């Protein structure tokens, strides 16, 4: 009787290219390993090659390919995961040389997104990104996945899509684009209604796993999934946040950023990511306990720049203070305000509300006057759109102290 060793999970070897700083490739592979674990697989080894540039045909050089063959055999690994996006040529050649499953960083992230997409919008966005990716690599992926089947890279649209010719994939992409356009129109309608209400919108942005969902839950009891895994939440959630003194603001969550964020995802998730573009205030959530904090902050600002998010007030929250043994001063020179915070203990959250109120007040006008009783309806306008501090009935009318947005000042 022949016995088989049935592995509970797939095992991969990580492959990266070192071109600049000595620590950069190792840091990037550390993050790639976290992505692999999020996808439900394991890492059994890693290989880094020092090169001036990525090999255009095989990603790594011939000598390293031979070394990789030995490593695959020794570790009995399922395949390799490359730390960059591979071209169709690189993918095909690596598969031929290594005769194993070959996955790149983009496909790995797409796989995680496919597993975590919950809403219809999220599923459309993920499938669109996957199809765009696969259309250019149809043959290479077909060979790989038909041989190995299942595991990372096969979630989402599934193998049946790989059997389609390019024409059918293009038709499916066109259909998904139309569906996504409808969703975008609906999102635009919601944004227009928000503008009419004159309520300010603050967008939570940050590197994946920085704690954006935890911050929103702590502030608004939104009930969003909190998980240590990367990209645990994909769908945006908007909730009203009471800043005290009858002043409200809308708080919206966004998809987490990551280095080497695939272009396919930026395109597919544009409507979701653009929540930051249309927000009035940016709340930048940083994982202060992460050793790569500075690099992650740079990635966030770079992604915001790509999305055209410029000239907005920024409040940076250095989250997870409860995980830091040695307290120190944290600074973000690009932000208007910086605050140490912890979603777990509540540290800094009241100060955040004060800073938000401060930012809002800069765009408001202080009003102190007596309205005739015939103009009592204007008080309702102030209550709805501004902050009514005091109202007192006096012989001449209603004495009011309030802050009102500039847009409605003329109406009162």
mmCIF file of C-alpha atoms in Angstrom:
data_model
loop_
_atom_site.group_PDB
_atom_site.id
_atom_site.type_symbol
_atom_site.label_atom_id
_atom_site.label_comp_id
_atom_site.label_asym_id
_atom_site.label_seq_id
_atom_site.Cartn_x
_atom_site.Cartn_y
_atom_site.Cartn_z
ATOM 1 C CA UNK A 1 0.000 0.000 0.000
ATOM 2 C CA UNK A 2 1.438 3.360 -1.058
ATOM 3 C CA UNK A 3 1.290 6.181 1.507
ATOM 4 C CA UNK A 4 0.940 9.855 0.606
ATOM 5 C CA UNK A 5 1.994 12.860 2.670
ATOM 6 C CA UNK A 6 -1.068 15.080 2.518
ATOM 7 C CA UNK A 7 -0.057 18.659 3.377
ATOM 8 C CA UNK A 8 -2.619 20.729 5.211
ATOM 9 C CA UNK A 9 -1.519 23.915 3.456
ATOM 10 C CA UNK A 10 0.534 24.975 0.470
ATOM 11 C CA UNK A 11 4.182 25.820 1.088
ATOM 12 C CA UNK A 12 6.085 28.423 -0.895
ATOM 13 C CA UNK A 13 9.549 29.844 -1.355
ATOM 14 C CA UNK A 14 9.721 33.619 -1.599
ATOM 15 C CA UNK A 15 11.880 35.154 -4.324
ATOM 16 C CA UNK A 16 12.995 38.784 -4.407
ATOM 17 C CA UNK A 17 15.408 41.133 -6.168
ATOM 18 C CA UNK A 18 17.765 43.425 -4.240
ATOM 19 C CA UNK A 19 18.563 46.550 -6.215
ATOM 20 C CA UNK A 20 19.044 49.375 -3.717
ATOM 21 C CA UNK A 21 19.331 49.454 0.071
ATOM 22 C CA UNK A 22 20.536 46.197 1.656
ATOM 23 C CA UNK A 23 17.548 45.939 4.006
ATOM 24 C CA UNK A 24 14.864 46.833 1.461
ATOM 25 C CA UNK A 25 14.429 43.380 -0.108
ATOM 26 C CA UNK A 26 14.331 41.629 3.278
ATOM 27 C CA UNK A 27 11.685 44.057 4.552
ATOM 28 C CA UNK A 28 9.620 43.560 1.413
ATOM 29 C CA UNK A 29 9.846 39.757 1.748
ATOM 30 C CA UNK A 30 8.779 40.019 5.398
ATOM 31 C CA UNK A 31 5.630 41.762 4.230
ATOM 32 C CA UNK A 32 5.199 39.231 1.415
ATOM 33 C CA UNK A 33 5.380 36.433 4.009
ATOM 34 C CA UNK A 34 2.589 38.133 5.992
ATOM 35 C CA UNK A 35 0.524 38.246 2.790
ATOM 36 C CA UNK A 36 1.168 34.525 2.181
ATOM 37 C CA UNK A 37 -0.016 33.687 5.724
ATOM 38 C CA UNK A 38 -3.121 35.841 5.187
ATOM 39 C CA UNK A 39 -3.831 33.787 2.042
ATOM 40 C CA UNK A 40 -3.676 30.610 4.141
ATOM 41 C CA UNK A 41 -0.321 29.215 2.985
ATOM 42 C CA UNK A 42 3.115 28.794 4.581
ATOM 43 C CA UNK A 43 6.631 29.961 3.722
ATOM 44 C CA UNK A 44 9.452 27.406 3.828
ATOM 45 C CA UNK A 45 12.308 29.491 2.474
ATOM 46 C CA UNK A 46 13.391 32.648 0.678
ATOM 47 C CA UNK A 47 15.879 33.560 -2.015
ATOM 48 C CA UNK A 48 17.178 37.059 -2.820
ATOM 49 C CA UNK A 49 19.354 37.962 -5.796
ATOM 50 C CA UNK A 50 21.441 41.147 -5.975
ATOM 51 C CA UNK A 51 20.975 42.635 -9.418
ATOM 52 C CA UNK A 52 21.133 46.024 -11.103
ATOM 53 C CA UNK A 53 17.686 45.347 -12.578
ATOM 54 C CA UNK A 54 15.055 42.614 -12.871
ATOM 55 C CA UNK A 55 15.880 40.021 -15.549
ATOM 56 C CA UNK A 56 13.435 40.808 -18.408
ATOM 57 C CA UNK A 57 13.017 37.130 -19.404
ATOM 58 C CA UNK A 58 13.221 35.076 -16.199
ATOM 59 C CA UNK A 59 12.987 37.678 -13.351
ATOM 60 C CA UNK A 60 16.140 36.189 -11.724
ATOM 61 C CA UNK A 61 19.396 35.034 -13.362
ATOM 62 C CA UNK A 62 20.192 31.518 -14.619
ATOM 63 C CA UNK A 63 22.444 30.665 -11.657
ATOM 64 C CA UNK A 64 19.727 31.581 -9.154
ATOM 65 C CA UNK A 65 17.195 29.492 -11.071
ATOM 66 C CA UNK A 66 19.406 26.438 -10.557
ATOM 67 C CA UNK A 67 19.751 27.311 -6.879
ATOM 68 C CA UNK A 68 15.975 27.687 -6.674
ATOM 69 C CA UNK A 69 15.440 24.235 -8.234
ATOM 70 C CA UNK A 70 17.553 22.669 -5.464
ATOM 71 C CA UNK A 71 15.715 24.644 -2.784
ATOM 72 C CA UNK A 72 12.318 23.568 -4.131
ATOM 73 C CA UNK A 73 13.420 19.934 -4.100
ATOM 74 C CA UNK A 74 14.887 20.153 -0.572
ATOM 75 C CA UNK A 75 11.847 21.896 0.923
ATOM 76 C CA UNK A 76 9.294 19.932 -1.143
ATOM 77 C CA UNK A 77 7.587 23.277 -1.734
ATOM 78 C CA UNK A 78 4.400 23.791 -3.738
ATOM 79 C CA UNK A 79 5.968 26.603 -5.725
ATOM 80 C CA UNK A 80 7.463 30.089 -5.583
ATOM 81 C CA UNK A 81 6.051 33.560 -4.999
ATOM 82 C CA UNK A 82 7.925 36.485 -6.569
ATOM 83 C CA UNK A 83 7.960 39.849 -4.813
ATOM 84 C CA UNK A 84 7.144 41.828 -7.975
ATOM 85 C CA UNK A 85 4.551 41.641 -10.720
ATOM 86 C CA UNK A 86 5.744 39.235 -13.435
ATOM 87 C CA UNK A 87 5.227 39.742 -17.146
ATOM 88 C CA UNK A 88 3.661 36.925 -19.197
ATOM 89 C CA UNK A 89 7.133 36.071 -20.558
ATOM 90 C CA UNK A 90 8.724 35.887 -17.098
ATOM 91 C CA UNK A 91 5.832 33.807 -15.779
ATOM 92 C CA UNK A 92 5.958 31.289 -18.646
ATOM 93 C CA UNK A 93 9.740 30.927 -18.542
ATOM 94 C CA UNK A 94 9.875 30.409 -14.782
ATOM 95 C CA UNK A 95 7.176 27.735 -15.029
ATOM 96 C CA UNK A 96 9.092 25.923 -17.759
ATOM 97 C CA UNK A 97 12.386 26.110 -15.883
ATOM 98 C CA UNK A 98 11.085 25.185 -12.433
ATOM 99 C CA UNK A 99 8.090 22.980 -13.312
ATOM 100 C CA UNK A 100 6.120 24.259 -10.325
ATOM 101 C CA UNK A 101 3.464 26.770 -9.402
ATOM 102 C CA UNK A 102 4.660 30.365 -9.969
ATOM 103 C CA UNK A 103 2.794 33.265 -8.363
ATOM 104 C CA UNK A 104 3.679 36.943 -8.208
ATOM 105 C CA UNK A 105 2.884 39.605 -5.619
ATOM 106 C CA UNK A 106 -0.054 40.981 -7.606
ATOM 107 C CA UNK A 107 -1.820 37.617 -7.973
ATOM 108 C CA UNK A 108 -1.294 36.936 -4.265
ATOM 109 C CA UNK A 109 -2.928 40.257 -3.292
ATOM 110 C CA UNK A 110 -5.761 39.647 -5.746
ATOM 111 C CA UNK A 111 -6.310 36.229 -4.156
ATOM 112 C CA UNK A 112 -6.568 37.797 -0.687
ATOM 113 C CA UNK A 113 -8.989 40.414 -2.003
ATOM 114 C CA UNK A 114 -11.127 37.666 -3.574
ATOM 115 C CA UNK A 115 -11.309 35.854 -0.235
ATOM 116 C CA UNK A 116 -12.262 39.020 1.695
ATOM 117 C CA UNK A 117 -14.704 40.687 -0.716
ATOM 118 C CA UNK A 118 -18.161 40.739 0.879
ATOM 119 C CA UNK A 119 -20.293 43.390 -0.817
ATOM 120 C CA UNK A 120 -21.429 43.176 -4.441
ATOM 121 C CA UNK A 121 -19.257 46.213 -5.219
ATOM 122 C CA UNK A 122 -16.200 44.580 -3.663
ATOM 123 C CA UNK A 123 -16.764 41.366 -5.625
ATOM 124 C CA UNK A 124 -17.150 43.267 -8.910
ATOM 125 C CA UNK A 125 -13.968 45.262 -8.224
ATOM 126 C CA UNK A 126 -11.965 42.141 -7.397
ATOM 127 C CA UNK A 127 -13.180 40.150 -10.395
ATOM 128 C CA UNK A 128 -12.469 43.076 -12.716
ATOM 129 C CA UNK A 129 -8.912 43.384 -11.390
ATOM 130 C CA UNK A 130 -8.364 39.618 -11.683
ATOM 131 C CA UNK A 131 -9.644 39.449 -15.257
ATOM 132 C CA UNK A 132 -7.487 42.391 -16.327
ATOM 133 C CA UNK A 133 -4.489 40.656 -14.809
ATOM 134 C CA UNK A 134 -5.287 37.258 -16.308
ATOM 135 C CA UNK A 135 -6.143 38.520 -19.787
ATOM 136 C CA UNK A 136 -2.488 39.345 -20.398
ATOM 137 C CA UNK A 137 -1.255 36.060 -18.886
ATOM 138 C CA UNK A 138 -3.972 33.638 -19.964
ATOM 139 C CA UNK A 139 -1.678 30.937 -21.388
ATOM 140 C CA UNK A 140 0.853 30.985 -18.556
ATOM 141 C CA UNK A 141 -1.743 30.826 -15.811
ATOM 142 C CA UNK A 142 -3.693 28.183 -17.676
ATOM 143 C CA UNK A 143 -0.714 25.818 -17.776
ATOM 144 C CA UNK A 144 0.101 26.404 -14.126
ATOM 145 C CA UNK A 145 -3.366 26.148 -12.661
ATOM 146 C CA UNK A 146 -4.614 23.281 -14.801
ATOM 147 C CA UNK A 147 -1.670 21.205 -13.597
ATOM 148 C CA UNK A 148 -1.793 22.054 -9.924
ATOM 149 C CA UNK A 149 -5.407 23.126 -9.303
ATOM 150 C CA UNK A 150 -6.732 24.838 -6.166
ATOM 151 C CA UNK A 151 -4.869 26.986 -3.642
ATOM 152 C CA UNK A 152 -3.595 30.534 -4.017
ATOM 153 C CA UNK A 153 -4.467 32.212 -7.288
ATOM 154 C CA UNK A 154 -7.574 30.147 -8.035
ATOM 155 C CA UNK A 155 -10.150 32.035 -5.954
ATOM 156 C CA UNK A 156 -12.497 34.586 -7.439
ATOM 157 C CA UNK A 157 -13.500 34.115 -11.078
ATOM 158 C CA UNK A 158 -12.107 30.565 -10.983
ATOM 159 C CA UNK A 159 -10.513 28.236 -13.528
ATOM 160 C CA UNK A 160 -13.453 28.367 -15.918
ATOM 161 C CA UNK A 161 -12.388 31.905 -16.836
ATOM 162 C CA UNK A 162 -9.005 30.579 -17.928
ATOM 163 C CA UNK A 163 -10.707 28.399 -20.523
ATOM 164 C CA UNK A 164 -12.307 31.416 -22.172
ATOM 165 C CA UNK A 165 -10.632 33.031 -25.113
ATOM 166 C CA UNK A 166 -9.589 36.678 -24.942
ATOM 167 C CA UNK A 167 -12.791 37.833 -26.642
ATOM 168 C CA UNK A 168 -15.008 36.358 -23.911
ATOM 169 C CA UNK A 169 -12.808 37.835 -21.201
ATOM 170 C CA UNK A 170 -13.010 41.256 -22.861
ATOM 171 C CA UNK A 171 -16.810 40.947 -22.970
ATOM 172 C CA UNK A 172 -16.900 40.040 -19.281
ATOM 173 C CA UNK A 173 -14.624 42.973 -18.436
ATOM 174 C CA UNK A 174 -16.931 45.336 -20.362
ATOM 175 C CA UNK A 175 -19.959 43.992 -18.483
ATOM 176 C CA UNK A 176 -18.217 44.405 -15.116
ATOM 177 C CA UNK A 177 -17.173 47.939 -16.040
ATOM 178 C CA UNK A 178 -20.802 48.812 -16.731
ATOM 179 C CA UNK A 179 -21.887 47.329 -13.392
ATOM 180 C CA UNK A 180 -19.100 49.181 -11.601
ATOM 181 C CA UNK A 181 -20.114 52.417 -13.324
ATOM 182 C CA UNK A 182 -23.605 52.031 -11.877
ATOM 183 C CA UNK A 183 -22.101 51.539 -8.420
ATOM 184 C CA UNK A 184 -19.863 54.592 -8.942
ATOM 185 C CA UNK A 185 -22.911 56.667 -9.979
ATOM 186 C CA UNK A 186 -24.700 55.556 -6.803
ATOM 187 C CA UNK A 187 -21.628 56.480 -4.732
ATOM 188 C CA UNK A 188 -21.485 59.874 -6.472
ATOM 189 C CA UNK A 189 -25.165 60.426 -5.633
ATOM 190 C CA UNK A 190 -24.437 59.709 -1.964
ATOM 191 C CA UNK A 191 -21.530 62.186 -2.051
ATOM 192 C CA UNK A 192 -23.806 64.856 -3.579
ATOM 193 C CA UNK A 193 -26.388 64.299 -0.815
ATOM 194 C CA UNK A 194 -23.620 64.641 1.787
ATOM 195 C CA UNK A 195 -22.600 67.983 0.279
ATOM 196 C CA UNK A 196 -26.196 69.216 0.458
ATOM 197 C CA UNK A 197 -26.284 68.373 4.166
ATOM 198 C CA UNK A 198 -23.152 70.561 4.630
ATOM 199 C CA UNK A 199 -21.717 67.900 6.923
ATOM 200 C CA UNK A 200 -17.954 67.549 6.789
ATOM 201 C CA UNK A 201 -16.474 64.165 5.870
ATOM 202 C CA UNK A 202 -13.289 62.735 7.410
ATOM 203 C CA UNK A 203 -11.624 59.766 5.657
ATOM 204 C CA UNK A 204 -9.530 57.240 7.560
ATOM 205 C CA UNK A 205 -6.503 56.276 5.478
ATOM 206 C CA UNK A 206 -3.418 54.248 6.286
ATOM 207 C CA UNK A 207 -1.282 51.234 5.598
ATOM 208 C CA UNK A 208 -3.063 47.890 5.775
ATOM 209 C CA UNK A 209 -3.381 46.635 9.377
ATOM 210 C CA UNK A 210 -2.642 50.090 10.830
ATOM 211 C CA UNK A 211 -5.926 49.882 12.768
ATOM 212 C CA UNK A 212 -8.342 52.065 10.741
ATOM 213 C CA UNK A 213 -11.322 49.761 11.367
ATOM 214 C CA UNK A 214 -10.500 49.597 15.074
ATOM 215 C CA UNK A 215 -10.388 53.394 15.283
ATOM 216 C CA UNK A 216 -13.754 53.736 13.510
ATOM 217 C CA UNK A 217 -15.297 51.077 15.758
ATOM 218 C CA UNK A 218 -13.947 52.774 18.880
ATOM 219 C CA UNK A 219 -15.321 56.150 17.783
ATOM 220 C CA UNK A 220 -18.691 55.167 16.277
ATOM 221 C CA UNK A 221 -19.438 51.528 17.253
ATOM 222 C CA UNK A 222 -19.548 50.761 13.513
ATOM 223 C CA UNK A 223 -19.132 47.014 14.078
ATOM 224 C CA UNK A 224 -16.518 46.579 11.315
ATOM 225 C CA UNK A 225 -14.436 43.386 11.303
ATOM 226 C CA UNK A 226 -11.172 43.881 13.171
ATOM 227 C CA UNK A 227 -8.411 41.447 12.259
ATOM 228 C CA UNK A 228 -4.635 41.376 12.460
ATOM 229 C CA UNK A 229 -4.517 39.963 8.927
ATOM 230 C CA UNK A 230 -3.676 42.221 6.009
ATOM 231 C CA UNK A 231 -6.669 43.554 4.044
ATOM 232 C CA UNK A 232 -9.224 42.118 6.486
ATOM 233 C CA UNK A 233 -11.750 44.755 5.337
ATOM 234 C CA UNK A 234 -12.256 45.952 1.744
ATOM 235 C CA UNK A 235 -15.607 47.730 1.821
ATOM 236 C CA UNK A 236 -15.915 51.325 2.955
ATOM 237 C CA UNK A 237 -18.118 52.086 5.945
ATOM 238 C CA UNK A 238 -19.439 55.571 6.735
ATOM 239 C CA UNK A 239 -20.808 56.471 10.152
ATOM 240 C CA UNK A 240 -21.808 59.702 11.892
ATOM 241 C CA UNK A 241 -19.448 60.824 14.663
ATOM 242 C CA UNK A 242 -20.701 63.139 17.401
ATOM 243 C CA UNK A 243 -17.988 65.668 18.234
ATOM 244 C CA UNK A 244 -19.923 67.076 21.184
ATOM 245 C CA UNK A 245 -21.903 70.288 21.368
ATOM 246 C CA UNK A 246 -24.380 69.096 18.721
ATOM 247 C CA UNK A 247 -21.696 69.006 16.013
ATOM 248 C CA UNK A 248 -21.547 65.922 13.794
ATOM 249 C CA UNK A 249 -19.066 64.740 11.197
ATOM 250 C CA UNK A 250 -19.181 61.755 8.834
ATOM 251 C CA UNK A 251 -16.336 59.266 9.288
ATOM 252 C CA UNK A 252 -15.538 56.921 6.399
ATOM 253 C CA UNK A 253 -13.103 53.997 6.206
ATOM 254 C CA UNK A 254 -10.978 53.186 3.130
ATOM 255 C CA UNK A 255 -9.077 50.177 1.754
ATOM 256 C CA UNK A 256 -5.641 49.764 3.330
ATOM 257 C CA UNK A 257 -2.579 50.765 1.301
ATOM 258 C CA UNK A 258 0.493 48.613 0.729
ATOM 259 C CA UNK A 259 3.823 48.989 -1.050
ATOM 260 C CA UNK A 260 3.808 47.860 -4.686
ATOM 261 C CA UNK A 261 0.016 48.172 -4.712
ATOM 262 C CA UNK A 262 -0.947 46.603 -8.060
ATOM 263 C CA UNK A 263 -2.079 49.053 -10.733
ATOM 264 C CA UNK A 264 -5.053 46.752 -11.483
ATOM 265 C CA UNK A 265 -6.296 47.292 -7.935
ATOM 266 C CA UNK A 266 -5.887 51.067 -7.969
ATOM 267 C CA UNK A 267 -7.953 51.147 -11.170
ATOM 268 C CA UNK A 268 -10.619 48.698 -9.977
ATOM 269 C CA UNK A 269 -10.946 50.217 -6.489
ATOM 270 C CA UNK A 270 -10.755 53.821 -7.686
ATOM 271 C CA UNK A 271 -14.310 54.684 -6.604
ATOM 272 C CA UNK A 272 -13.612 53.277 -3.128
ATOM 273 C CA UNK A 273 -10.164 54.817 -2.764
ATOM 274 C CA UNK A 274 -11.506 58.156 -3.966
ATOM 275 C CA UNK A 275 -13.466 58.477 -0.716
ATOM 276 C CA UNK A 276 -10.247 60.103 0.487
ATOM 277 C CA UNK A 277 -10.212 62.449 -2.518
ATOM 278 C CA UNK A 278 -13.706 63.761 -1.801
ATOM 279 C CA UNK A 279 -13.293 63.968 1.969
ATOM 280 C CA UNK A 280 -12.786 67.305 3.741
ATOM 281 C CA UNK A 281 -10.313 65.962 6.305
ATOM 282 C CA UNK A 282 -7.791 63.107 6.158
ATOM 283 C CA UNK A 283 -7.152 61.028 9.290
ATOM 284 C CA UNK A 284 -3.898 59.175 8.669
ATOM 285 C CA UNK A 285 -3.734 56.095 10.926
ATOM 286 C CA UNK A 286 -0.184 54.810 11.536
ATOM 287 C CA UNK A 287 0.869 51.604 13.291
ATOM 288 C CA UNK A 288 3.392 53.159 15.694
ATOM 289 C CA UNK A 289 4.491 49.704 16.908
ATOM 290 C CA UNK A 290 5.674 48.626 13.433
ATOM 291 C CA UNK A 291 9.462 48.909 12.820
ATOM 292 C CA UNK A 292 8.704 49.865 9.182
ATOM 293 C CA UNK A 293 6.481 52.767 10.274
ATOM 294 C CA UNK A 294 8.381 55.454 8.297
ATOM 295 C CA UNK A 295 8.350 53.394 5.075
ATOM 296 C CA UNK A 296 4.634 52.714 5.494
ATOM 297 C CA UNK A 297 3.890 56.420 5.993
ATOM 298 C CA UNK A 298 5.801 57.202 2.792
ATOM 299 C CA UNK A 299 3.746 54.596 0.880
ATOM 300 C CA UNK A 300 0.486 56.128 2.156
ATOM 301 C CA UNK A 301 1.446 59.651 1.092
ATOM 302 C CA UNK A 302 2.682 58.381 -2.272
ATOM 303 C CA UNK A 303 -0.641 56.568 -2.882
ATOM 304 C CA UNK A 304 -2.627 59.653 -1.845
ATOM 305 C CA UNK A 305 -0.592 61.654 -4.357
ATOM 306 C CA UNK A 306 -1.429 59.100 -7.087
ATOM 307 C CA UNK A 307 -5.124 59.501 -6.254
ATOM 308 C CA UNK A 308 -4.868 63.291 -6.463
ATOM 309 C CA UNK A 309 -5.511 63.879 -2.754
ATOM 310 C CA UNK A 310 -3.827 67.246 -2.177
ATOM 311 C CA UNK A 311 -4.246 70.291 0.045
ATOM 312 C CA UNK A 312 -6.512 68.738 2.687
ATOM 313 C CA UNK A 313 -6.079 69.074 6.472
ATOM 314 C CA UNK A 314 -4.337 65.957 7.802
ATOM 315 C CA UNK A 315 -4.513 64.567 11.339
ATOM 316 C CA UNK A 316 -2.036 61.744 11.906
ATOM 317 C CA UNK A 317 -2.878 59.199 14.604
ATOM 318 C CA UNK A 318 0.081 57.159 15.825
ATOM 319 C CA UNK A 319 -2.037 54.157 16.794
ATOM 320 C CA UNK A 320 -1.251 51.062 18.907
ATOM 321 C CA UNK A 321 0.490 52.995 21.688
ATOM 322 C CA UNK A 322 -0.517 50.136 24.016
ATOM 323 C CA UNK A 323 2.016 47.900 22.189
ATOM 324 C CA UNK A 324 4.956 50.286 22.669
ATOM 325 C CA UNK A 325 7.114 49.658 25.737
ATOM 326 C CA UNK A 326 9.246 52.793 25.440
ATOM 327 C CA UNK A 327 7.224 55.959 24.895
ATOM 328 C CA UNK A 328 8.611 58.576 22.524
ATOM 329 C CA UNK A 329 7.531 61.650 20.609
ATOM 330 C CA UNK A 330 6.052 60.803 17.219
ATOM 331 C CA UNK A 331 6.046 63.370 14.439
ATOM 332 C CA UNK A 332 4.633 63.661 10.963
ATOM 333 C CA UNK A 333 5.839 66.851 9.324
ATOM 334 C CA UNK A 334 3.278 66.544 6.518
ATOM 335 C CA UNK A 335 0.352 66.580 8.951
ATOM 336 C CA UNK A 336 -1.409 69.571 10.505
ATOM 337 C CA UNK A 337 -1.865 67.683 13.784
ATOM 338 C CA UNK A 338 -0.222 64.559 15.245
ATOM 339 C CA UNK A 339 -1.634 62.553 18.146
ATOM 340 C CA UNK A 340 -0.534 59.395 19.994
ATOM 341 C CA UNK A 341 -3.514 57.050 20.112
ATOM 342 C CA UNK A 342 -4.746 53.554 20.882
ATOM 343 C CA UNK A 343 -8.008 52.118 19.623
ATOM 344 C CA UNK A 344 -7.727 49.428 22.294
ATOM 345 C CA UNK A 345 -7.384 51.729 25.342
ATOM 346 C CA UNK A 346 -9.124 54.796 23.923
ATOM 347 C CA UNK A 347 -6.010 56.957 24.255
ATOM 348 C CA UNK A 348 -6.080 60.054 22.058
ATOM 349 C CA UNK A 349 -9.653 59.589 20.773
ATOM 350 C CA UNK A 350 -11.134 62.527 22.694
ATOM 351 C CA UNK A 351 -8.200 64.683 21.545
ATOM 352 C CA UNK A 352 -8.963 63.567 17.973
ATOM 353 C CA UNK A 353 -12.538 64.842 18.314
ATOM 354 C CA UNK A 354 -11.206 68.181 19.579
ATOM 355 C CA UNK A 355 -8.812 68.474 16.624
ATOM 356 C CA UNK A 356 -11.612 67.606 14.182
ATOM 357 C CA UNK A 357 -13.803 70.271 15.733
ATOM 358 C CA UNK A 358 -10.907 72.725 15.466
ATOM 359 C CA UNK A 359 -10.492 71.989 11.745
ATOM 360 C CA UNK A 360 -14.234 72.328 11.101
ATOM 361 C CA UNK A 361 -14.380 75.642 12.982
ATOM 362 C CA UNK A 362 -11.844 77.131 10.560
ATOM 363 C CA UNK A 363 -14.476 76.871 7.798
ATOM 364 C CA UNK A 364 -17.311 78.141 9.984
ATOM 365 C CA UNK A 365 -18.485 81.602 10.978
ATOM 366 C CA UNK A 366 -19.366 82.495 14.561
ATOM 367 C CA UNK A 367 -22.836 84.034 14.808
ATOM 368 C CA UNK A 368 -24.203 85.908 17.843
ATOM 369 C CA UNK A 369 -27.518 87.682 17.200
ATOM 370 C CA UNK A 370 -31.212 87.927 18.024
ATOM 371 C CA UNK A 371 -33.594 86.460 15.459
ATOM 372 C CA UNK A 372 -37.176 87.776 15.326
ATOM 373 C CA UNK A 373 -39.779 85.140 16.235
ATOM 374 C CA UNK A 374 -40.909 85.202 12.592
ATOM 375 C CA UNK A 375 -37.433 83.857 11.603
ATOM 376 C CA UNK A 376 -37.546 80.900 14.023
ATOM 377 C CA UNK A 377 -37.209 78.546 11.029
ATOM 378 C CA UNK A 378 -33.608 79.721 10.598
ATOM 379 C CA UNK A 379 -32.713 78.047 13.890
ATOM 380 C CA UNK A 380 -33.635 74.714 12.348
ATOM 381 C CA UNK A 381 -31.233 75.495 9.491
ATOM 382 C CA UNK A 382 -28.476 76.161 12.031
ATOM 383 C CA UNK A 383 -29.251 72.960 13.950
ATOM 384 C CA UNK A 384 -29.147 70.892 10.774
ATOM 385 C CA UNK A 385 -25.986 72.312 9.241
ATOM 386 C CA UNK A 386 -24.025 74.034 11.995
ATOM 387 C CA UNK A 387 -23.510 74.007 15.732
ATOM 388 C CA UNK A 388 -26.071 75.754 17.922
ATOM 389 C CA UNK A 389 -24.230 76.708 21.102
ATOM 390 C CA UNK A 390 -26.936 78.676 22.917
ATOM 391 C CA UNK A 391 -30.516 79.801 22.334
ATOM 392 C CA UNK A 392 -32.551 81.988 24.675
ATOM 393 C CA UNK A 393 -36.009 83.459 24.293
ATOM 394 C CA UNK A 394 -35.922 87.213 25.008
ATOM 395 C CA UNK A 395 -38.575 89.906 24.496
ATOM 396 C CA UNK A 396 -37.218 90.847 21.049
ATOM 397 C CA UNK A 397 -36.922 87.292 19.730
ATOM 398 C CA UNK A 398 -34.492 84.388 20.079
ATOM 399 C CA UNK A 399 -30.917 85.111 21.162
ATOM 400 C CA UNK A 400 -28.562 82.719 19.437
ATOM 401 C CA UNK A 401 -24.869 81.856 19.629
ATOM 402 C CA UNK A 402 -23.751 79.410 16.941
ATOM 403 C CA UNK A 403 -21.163 78.306 14.413
ATOM 404 C CA UNK A 404 -22.457 77.970 10.858
ATOM 405 C CA UNK A 405 -20.815 76.806 7.596
ATOM 406 C CA UNK A 406 -19.897 79.585 5.177
ATOM 407 C CA UNK A 407 -22.284 78.103 2.593
ATOM 408 C CA UNK A 408 -25.406 78.820 4.686
ATOM 409 C CA UNK A 409 -24.271 82.051 6.378
ATOM 410 C CA UNK A 410 -26.033 84.112 3.698
ATOM 411 C CA UNK A 411 -29.303 82.249 4.279
ATOM 412 C CA UNK A 412 -29.506 83.265 7.947
#
